[in-house]
mmCIF file of C-alpha atoms and ligand atoms in Angstrom:
data_model
loop_
_atom_site.group_PDB
_atom_site.id
_atom_site.type_symbol
_atom_site.label_atom_id
_atom_site.label_comp_id
_atom_site.label_asym_id
_atom_site.label_seq_id
_atom_site.Cartn_x
_atom_site.Cartn_y
_atom_site.Cartn_z
ATOM 1 C CA UNK H 15 -0.363 27.421 -19.036
ATOM 2 C CA UNK H 16 1.204 24.688 -16.915
ATOM 3 C CA UNK H 17 3.240 27.208 -14.927
ATOM 4 C CA UNK H 18 0.132 29.248 -14.259
ATOM 5 C CA UNK H 19 -1.657 26.250 -12.722
ATOM 6 C CA UNK H 20 1.385 25.455 -10.600
ATOM 7 C CA UNK H 21 1.601 29.031 -9.343
ATOM 8 C CA UNK H 22 -2.067 29.019 -8.469
ATOM 9 C CA UNK H 23 -1.784 25.637 -6.733
ATOM 10 C CA UNK H 24 1.059 26.905 -4.583
ATOM 11 C CA UNK H 25 -0.976 29.903 -3.536
ATOM 12 C CA UNK H 26 -4.265 28.189 -2.642
ATOM 13 C CA UNK H 27 -3.458 24.559 -1.771
ATOM 14 C CA UNK H 28 -1.974 23.542 1.579
ATOM 15 C CA UNK H 29 1.743 23.228 1.339
ATOM 16 C CA UNK H 30 2.032 19.561 2.395
ATOM 17 C CA UNK H 31 3.516 17.988 -0.732
ATOM 18 C CA UNK H 32 6.753 18.182 -2.628
ATOM 19 C CA UNK H 33 5.579 17.824 -6.207
ATOM 20 C CA UNK H 34 7.057 17.278 -9.636
ATOM 21 C CA UNK H 35 6.684 20.566 -11.576
ATOM 22 C CA UNK H 36 4.062 19.258 -13.981
ATOM 23 C CA UNK H 37 0.288 19.169 -14.135
ATOM 24 C CA UNK H 38 -0.935 15.755 -15.207
ATOM 25 C CA UNK H 39 -4.249 15.803 -17.011
ATOM 26 C CA UNK H 40 -4.658 12.427 -18.701
ATOM 27 C CA UNK H 41 -3.607 8.821 -18.338
ATOM 28 C CA UNK H 42 -3.887 5.582 -20.222
ATOM 29 C CA UNK H 43 -2.381 2.277 -19.118
ATOM 30 C CA UNK H 44 1.215 2.864 -18.075
ATOM 31 C CA UNK H 45 1.347 6.382 -19.556
ATOM 32 C CA UNK H 46 0.306 9.870 -18.462
ATOM 33 C CA UNK H 47 0.304 13.252 -20.203
ATOM 34 C CA UNK H 48 0.976 16.696 -18.761
ATOM 35 C CA UNK H 49 -0.781 19.933 -19.612
ATOM 36 C CA UNK H 50 1.795 20.666 -22.312
ATOM 37 C CA UNK H 51 1.086 17.331 -23.966
ATOM 38 C CA UNK H 52 4.342 15.684 -22.900
ATOM 39 C CA UNK H 53 4.069 11.950 -22.277
ATOM 40 C CA UNK H 54 5.598 10.093 -19.309
ATOM 41 C CA UNK H 55 6.042 6.410 -18.493
ATOM 42 C CA UNK H 56 4.430 6.088 -15.078
ATOM 43 C CA UNK H 57 6.280 3.708 -12.748
ATOM 44 C CA UNK H 58 4.665 5.217 -9.638
ATOM 45 C CA UNK H 59 1.037 4.510 -10.532
ATOM 46 C CA UNK H 60 -0.310 7.095 -8.112
ATOM 47 C CA UNK H 61 1.740 5.346 -5.378
ATOM 48 C CA UNK H 62 0.617 1.767 -6.025
ATOM 49 C CA UNK H 63 -2.965 2.826 -6.677
ATOM 50 C CA UNK H 64 -3.630 2.415 -10.402
ATOM 51 C CA UNK H 65 -2.550 -1.228 -10.454
ATOM 52 C CA UNK H 66 -4.611 -1.906 -13.594
ATOM 53 C CA UNK H 67 -3.124 1.146 -15.279
ATOM 54 C CA UNK H 68 -4.801 4.486 -15.808
ATOM 55 C CA UNK H 69 -8.407 4.686 -17.078
ATOM 56 C CA UNK H 70 -8.849 0.929 -17.142
ATOM 57 C CA UNK H 71 -11.972 0.439 -19.272
ATOM 58 C CA UNK H 72 -13.671 -2.081 -16.975
ATOM 59 C CA UNK H 73 -13.284 0.142 -13.938
ATOM 60 C CA UNK H 74 -14.397 3.257 -15.836
ATOM 61 C CA UNK H 75 -17.453 1.460 -17.230
ATOM 62 C CA UNK H 76 -18.292 -0.062 -13.849
ATOM 63 C CA UNK H 77 -18.200 3.279 -12.055
ATOM 64 C CA UNK H 78 -20.078 5.149 -14.786
ATOM 65 C CA UNK H 79 -22.832 2.523 -14.964
ATOM 66 C CA UNK H 80 -23.209 2.644 -11.184
ATOM 67 C CA UNK H 81 -23.251 6.433 -11.113
ATOM 68 C CA UNK H 82 -26.236 6.379 -13.483
ATOM 69 C CA UNK H 83 -28.134 4.214 -10.985
ATOM 70 C CA UNK H 84 -27.119 5.273 -7.466
ATOM 71 C CA UNK H 85 -23.970 6.928 -6.127
ATOM 72 C CA UNK H 86 -24.529 7.071 -2.414
ATOM 73 C CA UNK H 87 -27.149 5.921 0.034
ATOM 74 C CA UNK H 88 -25.313 5.721 3.429
ATOM 75 C CA UNK H 89 -25.053 2.696 5.662
ATOM 76 C CA UNK H 90 -28.552 3.223 6.997
ATOM 77 C CA UNK H 91 -29.544 0.890 4.166
ATOM 78 C CA UNK H 92 -28.212 -2.264 2.551
ATOM 79 C CA UNK H 93 -26.636 -1.847 -0.856
ATOM 80 C CA UNK H 94 -26.144 -4.757 -3.195
ATOM 81 C CA UNK H 95 -22.883 -3.463 -4.670
ATOM 82 C CA UNK H 96 -21.304 -3.429 -1.207
ATOM 83 C CA UNK H 97 -22.402 -7.030 -0.689
ATOM 84 C CA UNK H 98 -20.884 -8.028 -4.039
ATOM 85 C CA UNK H 99 -17.589 -6.275 -3.246
ATOM 86 C CA UNK H 100 -17.414 -7.892 0.199
ATOM 87 C CA UNK H 101 -18.288 -11.285 -1.267
ATOM 88 C CA UNK H 102 -15.347 -11.316 -3.662
ATOM 89 C CA UNK H 103 -12.982 -10.035 -0.939
ATOM 90 C CA UNK H 104 -13.928 -12.792 1.505
ATOM 91 C CA UNK H 105 -13.872 -15.435 -1.243
ATOM 92 C CA UNK H 106 -10.373 -14.467 -2.301
ATOM 93 C CA UNK H 107 -8.845 -13.931 1.157
ATOM 94 C CA UNK H 108 -8.560 -15.566 4.580
ATOM 95 C CA UNK H 109 -11.281 -13.231 5.907
ATOM 96 C CA UNK H 110 -14.912 -13.738 6.809
ATOM 97 C CA UNK H 111 -16.154 -10.170 7.233
ATOM 98 C CA UNK H 112 -15.375 -6.723 5.837
ATOM 99 C CA UNK H 113 -15.642 -3.165 7.141
ATOM 100 C CA UNK H 114 -15.476 -0.585 4.360
ATOM 101 C CA UNK H 115 -13.907 2.862 4.696
ATOM 102 C CA UNK H 116 -12.165 5.383 2.454
ATOM 103 C CA UNK H 117 -8.400 5.243 2.867
ATOM 104 C CA UNK H 118 -5.453 3.329 4.238
ATOM 105 C CA UNK H 119 -5.246 5.358 7.408
ATOM 106 C CA UNK H 120 -8.926 4.771 8.048
ATOM 107 C CA UNK H 121 -8.570 1.043 7.482
ATOM 108 C CA UNK H 122 -5.696 0.904 9.977
ATOM 109 C CA UNK H 123 -7.605 3.121 12.383
ATOM 110 C CA UNK H 124 -10.474 0.615 12.204
ATOM 111 C CA UNK H 125 -8.064 -2.269 12.823
ATOM 112 C CA UNK H 126 -6.573 -0.522 15.870
ATOM 113 C CA UNK H 127 -10.024 0.201 17.287
ATOM 114 C CA UNK H 128 -11.238 -3.333 16.615
ATOM 115 C CA UNK H 129 -8.182 -4.916 18.249
ATOM 116 C CA UNK H 130 -8.659 -2.825 21.359
ATOM 117 C CA UNK H 131 -12.347 -3.559 21.505
ATOM 118 C CA UNK H 132 -11.890 -7.318 21.109
ATOM 119 C CA UNK H 133 -9.386 -7.308 23.932
ATOM 120 C CA UNK H 134 -11.524 -5.003 26.102
ATOM 121 C CA UNK H 135 -14.527 -7.284 25.846
ATOM 122 C CA UNK H 136 -12.516 -10.373 26.744
ATOM 123 C CA UNK H 137 -9.815 -9.122 29.100
ATOM 124 C CA UNK H 138 -10.907 -5.704 30.363
ATOM 125 C CA UNK H 139 -9.509 -2.241 29.850
ATOM 126 C CA UNK H 140 -5.810 -2.743 30.647
ATOM 127 C CA UNK H 141 -4.780 -4.852 27.663
ATOM 128 C CA UNK H 142 -4.609 -2.184 24.974
ATOM 129 C CA UNK H 143 -1.003 -2.030 23.752
ATOM 130 C CA UNK H 144 -0.179 -2.585 20.109
ATOM 131 C CA UNK H 145 3.233 -3.661 18.914
ATOM 132 C CA UNK H 146 4.344 -2.086 15.657
ATOM 133 C CA UNK H 147 7.605 -2.084 13.761
ATOM 134 C CA UNK H 148 10.287 0.558 13.608
ATOM 135 C CA UNK H 149 10.459 2.224 10.212
ATOM 136 C CA UNK H 150 6.838 1.283 9.492
ATOM 137 C CA UNK H 151 4.217 3.508 7.908
ATOM 138 C CA UNK H 152 0.523 3.150 8.729
ATOM 139 C CA UNK H 153 -0.995 6.561 7.939
ATOM 140 C CA UNK H 154 -1.343 10.175 9.046
ATOM 141 C CA UNK H 155 -4.340 10.248 11.382
ATOM 142 C CA UNK H 156 -3.287 10.602 15.011
ATOM 143 C CA UNK H 157 -4.009 6.927 15.711
ATOM 144 C CA UNK H 158 -2.127 5.572 12.708
ATOM 145 C CA UNK H 159 0.636 8.155 13.143
ATOM 146 C CA UNK H 160 1.145 6.702 16.614
ATOM 147 C CA UNK H 161 1.415 3.240 15.085
ATOM 148 C CA UNK H 162 3.902 4.540 12.511
ATOM 149 C CA UNK H 163 7.413 3.706 13.687
ATOM 150 C CA UNK H 164 9.142 6.806 12.322
ATOM 151 C CA UNK H 165 9.356 9.645 14.821
ATOM 152 C CA UNK H 166 10.089 12.234 12.146
ATOM 153 C CA UNK H 167 6.390 12.101 11.211
ATOM 154 C CA UNK H 168 5.433 12.963 14.803
ATOM 155 C CA UNK H 169 7.218 16.293 14.946
ATOM 156 C CA UNK H 170 4.909 19.019 16.130
ATOM 157 C CA UNK H 171 1.947 16.676 16.558
ATOM 158 C CA UNK H 172 2.717 15.146 19.931
ATOM 159 C CA UNK H 173 1.386 13.854 22.206
ATOM 160 C CA UNK H 174 0.514 10.929 19.954
ATOM 161 C CA UNK H 175 -1.908 8.235 21.067
ATOM 162 C CA UNK H 176 -0.547 6.148 23.913
ATOM 163 C CA UNK H 177 -0.278 2.382 23.853
ATOM 164 C CA UNK H 178 2.100 1.703 20.965
ATOM 165 C CA UNK H 179 5.310 -0.277 21.430
ATOM 166 C CA UNK H 180 7.773 0.053 18.579
ATOM 167 C CA UNK H 181 10.121 -2.861 18.075
ATOM 168 C CA UNK H 182 12.918 -3.422 15.548
ATOM 169 C CA UNK H 183 11.675 -4.949 12.268
ATOM 170 C CA UNK H 184 12.522 -8.677 12.177
ATOM 171 C CA UNK H 185 13.583 -8.921 15.834
ATOM 172 C CA UNK H 186 12.072 -11.983 17.510
ATOM 173 C CA UNK H 187 13.716 -11.320 20.823
ATOM 174 C CA UNK H 188 12.122 -7.925 21.453
ATOM 175 C CA UNK H 189 8.649 -9.133 20.455
ATOM 176 C CA UNK H 190 9.043 -12.088 22.822
ATOM 177 C CA UNK H 191 9.903 -9.708 25.668
ATOM 178 C CA UNK H 192 7.128 -7.230 25.002
ATOM 179 C CA UNK H 193 4.175 -9.377 24.037
ATOM 180 C CA UNK H 194 3.147 -10.228 27.582
ATOM 181 C CA UNK H 195 2.895 -6.562 28.665
ATOM 182 C CA UNK H 196 -0.808 -5.947 28.053
ATOM 183 C CA UNK H 197 -0.580 -6.318 24.301
ATOM 184 C CA UNK H 198 -3.748 -6.808 22.224
ATOM 185 C CA UNK H 199 -2.287 -6.714 18.703
ATOM 186 C CA UNK H 200 0.756 -6.651 16.460
ATOM 187 C CA UNK H 201 0.653 -4.620 13.244
ATOM 188 C CA UNK H 202 3.132 -5.138 10.413
ATOM 189 C CA UNK H 203 3.681 -4.437 6.721
ATOM 190 C CA UNK H 204 5.186 -7.518 5.055
ATOM 191 C CA UNK H 205 7.085 -5.170 2.791
ATOM 192 C CA UNK H 206 7.709 -1.782 4.355
ATOM 193 C CA UNK H 207 6.848 0.451 1.411
ATOM 194 C CA UNK H 208 7.403 3.975 2.594
ATOM 195 C CA UNK H 209 10.138 2.577 4.853
ATOM 196 C CA UNK H 210 12.373 1.799 1.875
ATOM 197 C CA UNK H 211 10.889 -1.391 0.339
ATOM 198 C CA UNK H 212 12.115 -3.708 3.100
ATOM 199 C CA UNK H 213 10.829 -7.268 2.993
ATOM 200 C CA UNK H 214 9.999 -8.998 6.267
ATOM 201 C CA UNK H 215 12.018 -12.087 7.131
ATOM 202 C CA UNK H 216 9.717 -15.108 6.514
ATOM 203 C CA UNK H 217 10.919 -16.780 9.722
ATOM 204 C CA UNK H 218 10.038 -13.647 11.677
ATOM 205 C CA UNK H 219 6.570 -13.567 10.106
ATOM 206 C CA UNK H 220 5.952 -17.238 10.970
ATOM 207 C CA UNK H 221 7.221 -16.556 14.495
ATOM 208 C CA UNK H 222 4.820 -13.603 14.802
ATOM 209 C CA UNK H 223 1.952 -15.778 13.648
ATOM 210 C CA UNK H 224 2.782 -18.408 16.267
ATOM 211 C CA UNK H 225 3.404 -16.122 19.226
ATOM 212 C CA UNK H 226 0.308 -13.984 18.568
ATOM 213 C CA UNK H 227 -1.859 -17.077 18.277
ATOM 214 C CA UNK H 228 -0.486 -18.503 21.531
ATOM 215 C CA UNK H 229 -1.254 -15.259 23.378
ATOM 216 C CA UNK H 230 -4.647 -14.438 21.781
ATOM 217 C CA UNK H 231 -3.004 -11.340 20.339
ATOM 218 C CA UNK H 232 -4.388 -10.137 17.016
ATOM 219 C CA UNK H 233 -2.045 -10.171 14.030
ATOM 220 C CA UNK H 234 -2.846 -7.228 11.756
ATOM 221 C CA UNK H 235 -1.199 -7.119 8.344
ATOM 222 C CA UNK H 236 -1.184 -3.729 6.672
ATOM 223 C CA UNK H 237 -1.579 -4.598 2.968
ATOM 224 C CA UNK H 238 -2.500 -1.066 1.970
ATOM 225 C CA UNK H 239 0.473 -0.905 -0.405
ATOM 226 C CA UNK H 240 1.287 -4.603 -0.942
ATOM 227 C CA UNK H 241 -2.275 -5.775 -1.601
ATOM 228 C CA UNK H 242 -4.303 -6.152 -4.826
ATOM 229 C CA UNK H 243 -1.683 -7.949 -6.866
ATOM 230 C CA UNK H 244 1.264 -5.629 -6.244
ATOM 231 C CA UNK H 245 3.590 -8.498 -5.228
ATOM 232 C CA UNK H 246 2.349 -10.971 -7.845
ATOM 233 C CA UNK H 247 -0.195 -12.535 -5.493
ATOM 234 C CA UNK H 248 -3.480 -10.894 -4.564
ATOM 235 C CA UNK H 249 -2.136 -10.329 -1.041
ATOM 236 C CA UNK H 250 1.475 -10.377 0.149
ATOM 237 C CA UNK H 251 0.704 -12.691 3.097
ATOM 238 C CA UNK H 252 0.206 -15.490 0.556
ATOM 239 C CA UNK H 253 3.985 -15.493 -0.033
ATOM 240 C CA UNK H 254 4.672 -16.167 3.644
ATOM 241 C CA UNK H 255 2.590 -19.281 4.264
ATOM 242 C CA UNK H 256 0.521 -17.658 7.008
ATOM 243 C CA UNK H 257 -2.859 -16.013 7.430
ATOM 244 C CA UNK H 258 -3.352 -12.863 9.490
ATOM 245 C CA UNK H 259 -6.338 -12.204 11.775
ATOM 246 C CA UNK H 260 -6.993 -8.795 10.262
ATOM 247 C CA UNK H 261 -5.805 -7.189 7.044
ATOM 248 C CA UNK H 262 -6.135 -3.617 5.863
ATOM 249 C CA UNK H 263 -6.490 -2.552 2.236
ATOM 250 C CA UNK H 264 -6.808 0.733 0.378
ATOM 251 C CA UNK H 265 -4.574 2.186 -2.370
ATOM 252 C CA UNK H 266 -5.224 -0.143 -5.346
ATOM 253 C CA UNK H 267 -8.524 -1.514 -4.036
ATOM 254 C CA UNK H 268 -10.571 0.745 -6.338
ATOM 255 C CA UNK H 269 -7.841 1.402 -8.941
ATOM 256 C CA UNK H 270 -8.001 5.134 -8.202
ATOM 257 C CA UNK H 271 -11.465 5.430 -6.719
ATOM 258 C CA UNK H 272 -10.770 6.322 -3.064
ATOM 259 C CA UNK H 273 -11.716 3.420 -0.799
ATOM 260 C CA UNK H 274 -10.387 1.199 1.954
ATOM 261 C CA UNK H 275 -11.313 -1.961 3.801
ATOM 262 C CA UNK H 276 -10.618 -3.883 6.960
ATOM 263 C CA UNK H 277 -10.995 -7.623 6.451
ATOM 264 C CA UNK H 278 -10.855 -10.186 9.212
ATOM 265 C CA UNK H 279 -11.780 -13.445 10.773
ATOM 266 C CA UNK H 280 -15.291 -13.535 12.157
ATOM 267 C CA UNK H 281 -14.203 -14.085 15.762
ATOM 268 C CA UNK H 282 -12.405 -10.736 15.777
ATOM 269 C CA UNK H 283 -14.687 -8.792 13.440
ATOM 270 C CA UNK H 284 -17.607 -9.554 15.750
ATOM 271 C CA UNK H 285 -16.037 -7.298 18.383
ATOM 272 C CA UNK H 286 -17.561 -4.499 16.292
ATOM 273 C CA UNK H 287 -21.261 -4.414 17.046
ATOM 274 C CA UNK H 288 -24.020 -1.996 16.100
ATOM 275 C CA UNK H 289 -22.928 1.584 16.679
ATOM 276 C CA UNK H 290 -19.325 0.815 17.619
ATOM 277 C CA UNK H 291 -17.730 2.088 14.411
ATOM 278 C CA UNK H 292 -18.927 3.749 11.219
ATOM 279 C CA UNK H 293 -18.110 5.636 8.048
ATOM 280 C CA UNK H 294 -20.539 7.763 6.043
ATOM 281 C CA UNK H 295 -18.975 6.995 2.672
ATOM 282 C CA UNK H 296 -17.584 3.541 3.495
ATOM 283 C CA UNK H 297 -18.560 0.965 0.861
ATOM 284 C CA UNK H 298 -20.913 3.290 -0.948
ATOM 285 C CA UNK H 299 -22.287 2.002 -4.263
ATOM 286 C CA UNK H 300 -19.724 3.931 -6.342
ATOM 287 C CA UNK H 301 -16.719 2.745 -4.341
ATOM 288 C CA UNK H 302 -18.092 -0.772 -4.302
ATOM 289 C CA UNK H 303 -18.532 -0.766 -8.078
ATOM 290 C CA UNK H 304 -14.883 0.283 -8.412
ATOM 291 C CA UNK H 305 -13.738 -2.500 -6.055
ATOM 292 C CA UNK H 306 -15.825 -5.067 -7.871
ATOM 293 C CA UNK H 307 -14.597 -4.027 -11.328
ATOM 294 C CA UNK H 308 -10.976 -3.921 -10.131
ATOM 295 C CA UNK H 309 -11.038 -7.393 -8.598
ATOM 296 C CA UNK H 310 -13.034 -8.961 -11.431
ATOM 297 C CA UNK H 311 -10.573 -7.549 -13.967
ATOM 298 C CA UNK H 312 -7.611 -8.989 -12.060
ATOM 299 C CA UNK H 313 -9.136 -12.480 -12.240
ATOM 300 C CA UNK H 314 -10.763 -12.280 -15.687
ATOM 301 C CA UNK H 315 -7.511 -11.068 -17.260
ATOM 302 C CA UNK H 316 -5.234 -13.286 -15.162
ATOM 303 C CA UNK H 317 -3.261 -10.234 -14.083
ATOM 304 C CA UNK H 318 -1.612 -11.993 -11.145
ATOM 305 C CA UNK H 319 0.194 -14.375 -13.489
ATOM 306 C CA UNK H 320 1.109 -11.439 -15.724
ATOM 307 C CA UNK H 321 2.394 -9.463 -12.746
ATOM 308 C CA UNK H 322 4.556 -12.403 -11.674
ATOM 309 C CA UNK H 323 6.005 -12.746 -15.183
ATOM 310 C CA UNK H 324 6.642 -9.051 -15.639
ATOM 311 C CA UNK H 325 7.951 -8.780 -12.079
ATOM 312 C CA UNK H 326 10.449 -11.517 -12.839
ATOM 313 C CA UNK H 327 11.453 -9.826 -16.084
ATOM 314 C CA UNK H 328 11.974 -6.510 -14.291
ATOM 315 C CA UNK H 329 13.979 -8.191 -11.529
ATOM 316 C CA UNK H 330 16.285 -9.903 -14.071
ATOM 317 C CA UNK H 331 16.930 -6.498 -15.642
ATOM 318 C CA UNK H 332 17.544 -4.847 -12.287
ATOM 319 C CA UNK H 333 19.977 -7.602 -11.281
ATOM 320 C CA UNK H 334 21.993 -6.924 -14.434
ATOM 321 C CA UNK H 335 22.045 -3.219 -13.646
ATOM 322 C CA UNK H 336 23.271 -3.994 -10.140
ATOM 323 C CA UNK H 337 26.114 -6.101 -11.550
ATOM 324 C CA UNK H 338 27.155 -3.272 -13.847
ATOM 325 C CA UNK H 339 26.724 -0.240 -11.603
ATOM 326 C CA UNK H 340 28.319 -0.161 -8.183
ATOM 327 C CA UNK H 341 26.169 2.836 -7.237
ATOM 328 C CA UNK H 342 23.364 0.274 -6.688
ATOM 329 C CA UNK H 343 23.839 -1.014 -3.139
ATOM 330 C CA UNK H 344 20.827 -3.232 -2.785
ATOM 331 C CA UNK H 345 17.741 -4.457 -4.625
ATOM 332 C CA UNK H 346 14.679 -5.348 -2.619
ATOM 333 C CA UNK H 347 11.136 -6.283 -3.441
ATOM 334 C CA UNK H 348 8.674 -8.754 -4.862
ATOM 335 C CA UNK H 349 6.452 -8.891 -7.917
ATOM 336 C CA UNK H 350 6.103 -5.352 -9.201
ATOM 337 C CA UNK H 351 7.208 -3.569 -6.028
ATOM 338 C CA UNK H 352 10.936 -2.813 -6.079
ATOM 339 C CA UNK H 353 13.356 -0.644 -4.194
ATOM 340 C CA UNK H 354 16.785 0.194 -5.576
ATOM 341 C CA UNK H 355 19.034 1.454 -2.815
ATOM 342 C CA UNK H 356 21.740 3.735 -4.182
ATOM 343 C CA UNK H 357 24.829 5.354 -2.727
ATOM 344 C CA UNK H 358 24.357 8.556 -4.714
ATOM 345 C CA UNK H 359 21.871 11.414 -4.658
ATOM 346 C CA UNK H 360 18.613 9.524 -5.226
ATOM 347 C CA UNK H 361 16.542 12.714 -5.532
ATOM 348 C CA UNK H 362 18.784 13.829 -8.360
ATOM 349 C CA UNK H 363 18.440 10.451 -10.063
ATOM 350 C CA UNK H 364 14.655 10.715 -9.909
ATOM 351 C CA UNK H 365 15.029 14.136 -11.521
ATOM 352 C CA UNK H 366 17.126 12.553 -14.302
ATOM 353 C CA UNK H 367 14.471 9.897 -14.895
ATOM 354 C CA UNK H 368 11.841 12.635 -14.941
ATOM 355 C CA UNK H 369 13.762 14.575 -17.578
ATOM 356 C CA UNK H 370 13.937 11.374 -19.638
ATOM 357 C CA UNK H 371 10.144 11.027 -19.327
ATOM 358 C CA UNK H 372 9.932 8.343 -16.635
ATOM 359 C CA UNK H 373 8.169 8.780 -13.307
ATOM 360 C CA UNK H 374 9.587 7.018 -10.233
ATOM 361 C CA UNK H 375 10.041 8.253 -6.670
ATOM 362 C CA UNK H 376 12.341 8.071 -3.651
ATOM 363 C CA UNK H 377 11.723 6.718 -0.168
ATOM 364 C CA UNK H 378 13.993 7.066 2.841
ATOM 365 C CA UNK H 379 16.299 9.403 0.926
ATOM 366 C CA UNK H 380 18.282 6.675 -0.827
ATOM 367 C CA UNK H 381 15.813 4.171 -2.252
ATOM 368 C CA UNK H 382 14.369 4.507 -5.748
ATOM 369 C CA UNK H 383 10.909 2.955 -5.643
ATOM 370 C CA UNK H 384 9.339 1.278 -8.664
ATOM 371 C CA UNK H 385 5.607 0.571 -8.707
ATOM 372 C CA UNK H 386 4.566 -0.057 -12.328
ATOM 373 C CA UNK H 387 1.023 -1.272 -13.044
ATOM 374 C CA UNK H 388 0.316 -5.020 -13.170
ATOM 375 C CA UNK H 389 -0.497 -4.470 -16.831
ATOM 376 C CA UNK H 390 3.013 -3.195 -17.672
ATOM 377 C CA UNK H 391 4.466 -4.723 -20.850
ATOM 378 C CA UNK H 392 7.940 -6.065 -21.625
ATOM 379 C CA UNK H 393 8.468 -3.135 -23.990
ATOM 380 C CA UNK H 394 7.655 -0.648 -21.241
ATOM 381 C CA UNK H 395 10.016 -2.380 -18.815
ATOM 382 C CA UNK H 396 12.709 -2.269 -21.511
ATOM 383 C CA UNK H 397 12.217 1.485 -21.862
ATOM 384 C CA UNK H 398 12.713 1.819 -18.121
ATOM 385 C CA UNK H 399 15.814 -0.402 -18.066
ATOM 386 C CA UNK H 400 17.458 1.335 -21.029
ATOM 387 C CA UNK H 401 16.832 4.721 -19.444
ATOM 388 C CA UNK H 402 18.145 3.463 -16.109
ATOM 389 C CA UNK H 403 21.368 2.445 -17.796
ATOM 390 C CA UNK H 404 21.792 5.938 -19.234
ATOM 391 C CA UNK H 405 20.985 7.582 -15.900
ATOM 392 C CA UNK H 406 23.173 5.315 -13.756
ATOM 393 C CA UNK H 407 26.188 5.795 -16.028
ATOM 394 C CA UNK H 408 26.344 9.403 -14.782
ATOM 395 C CA UNK H 409 26.875 8.444 -11.121
HETATM 396 C C1 PLP D 27 -0.198 4.552 1.924
HETATM 397 C C2 PLP D 27 -0.183 3.707 3.119
HETATM 398 C C3 PLP D 27 -1.024 3.950 4.219
HETATM 399 C C4 PLP D 27 -1.910 5.169 4.301
HETATM 400 O O1 PLP D 27 -2.897 5.171 3.329
HETATM 401 P P1 PLP D 27 -3.735 6.524 3.055
HETATM 402 O O2 PLP D 27 -4.775 6.081 2.065
HETATM 403 O O3 PLP D 27 -2.791 7.542 2.528
HETATM 404 O O4 PLP D 27 -4.338 6.933 4.355
HETATM 405 C C5 PLP D 27 -1.015 3.050 5.255
HETATM 406 N N1 PLP D 27 -0.211 1.971 5.230
HETATM 407 C C6 PLP D 27 0.624 1.712 4.203
HETATM 408 C C7 PLP D 27 1.472 0.488 4.248
HETATM 409 C C8 PLP D 27 0.676 2.572 3.123
HETATM 410 O O5 PLP D 27 1.528 2.337 2.120
#
């Protein structure tokens, strides 16, 4: 039956994804089941989306209760769920105002548009460049693709949007040179997720904060992957002792309900005025109920503390593996976001994990990426570590 679904998928669904050869039909916590009833330990979490685990009861109940009342009403009207979701986001972050949308790319698209508009209103039309990092990933729309500092994603889609300056990650010197050339914003991921789980140098981040502030350049932090507890804090910027001007969120924001948000300081957010940007679905009552339930659960169940503890436990285990297996070249990450760089065939290793019933993935060809839910238990981490030992022994 599973093979039949896969065959059908390949014939009628656009061919944009390389997929594991299973059909997943059910999930609970850290576990998912395929159509044949086989169970897998899920250390991908829908790519850092189901941070509270699959079918979290609070999120399910929140969405279902909202669906019984009102699913969608458009932004022609106020909706109280959107206000509640925004309220908790501004309370728990540096931001004053929120724009809701439906994905990470859309949140970054909104940030790019807002940065340009702020600069346009204050300095005129020539100051529109945005500095972004090499090896970054900001999304697949043409705007965010242009921000993305990996040319391989551009192939066949050029010309991309003009006005992006790509600089080496962690290089102060190049930013210093470029920032005066009509730049309105800098966009950065504090941990490059798709780019191989690379953590920004804290000195570089503090330098960026200072130089952007001095030049009235907007600092945009893309927290689409690192946000919502992934690193053990609600937002990754909290580890770096700085506050951005704008931050983008999506992935785990609704624990699987598709949604995104741009959050920022009032001074910048006010560059959006009536009619300047919009989204039909953005912040609709259903999405807002998912955001509210997700964030409330994180605080009510103290999941940030749990994520820090489990992240530390996982890191201790990974360090031991690195000592014992020379095939591990580097370990990078924070909280429950880890990259294991290997000097062997990483795709094949992922296949081995898959055969052992554990789901992880690869980025940049050589980095195994681990993204377990914040609710992962010690026992589940032990299962991963024991399996990793068996897999690594073969390389
Ligand atoms: C996933 C991701 C995006 C794109 O999000 P989509 O919801 O797929 O559009 C943007 N930035 C980062 C850092 C991401 O990890």
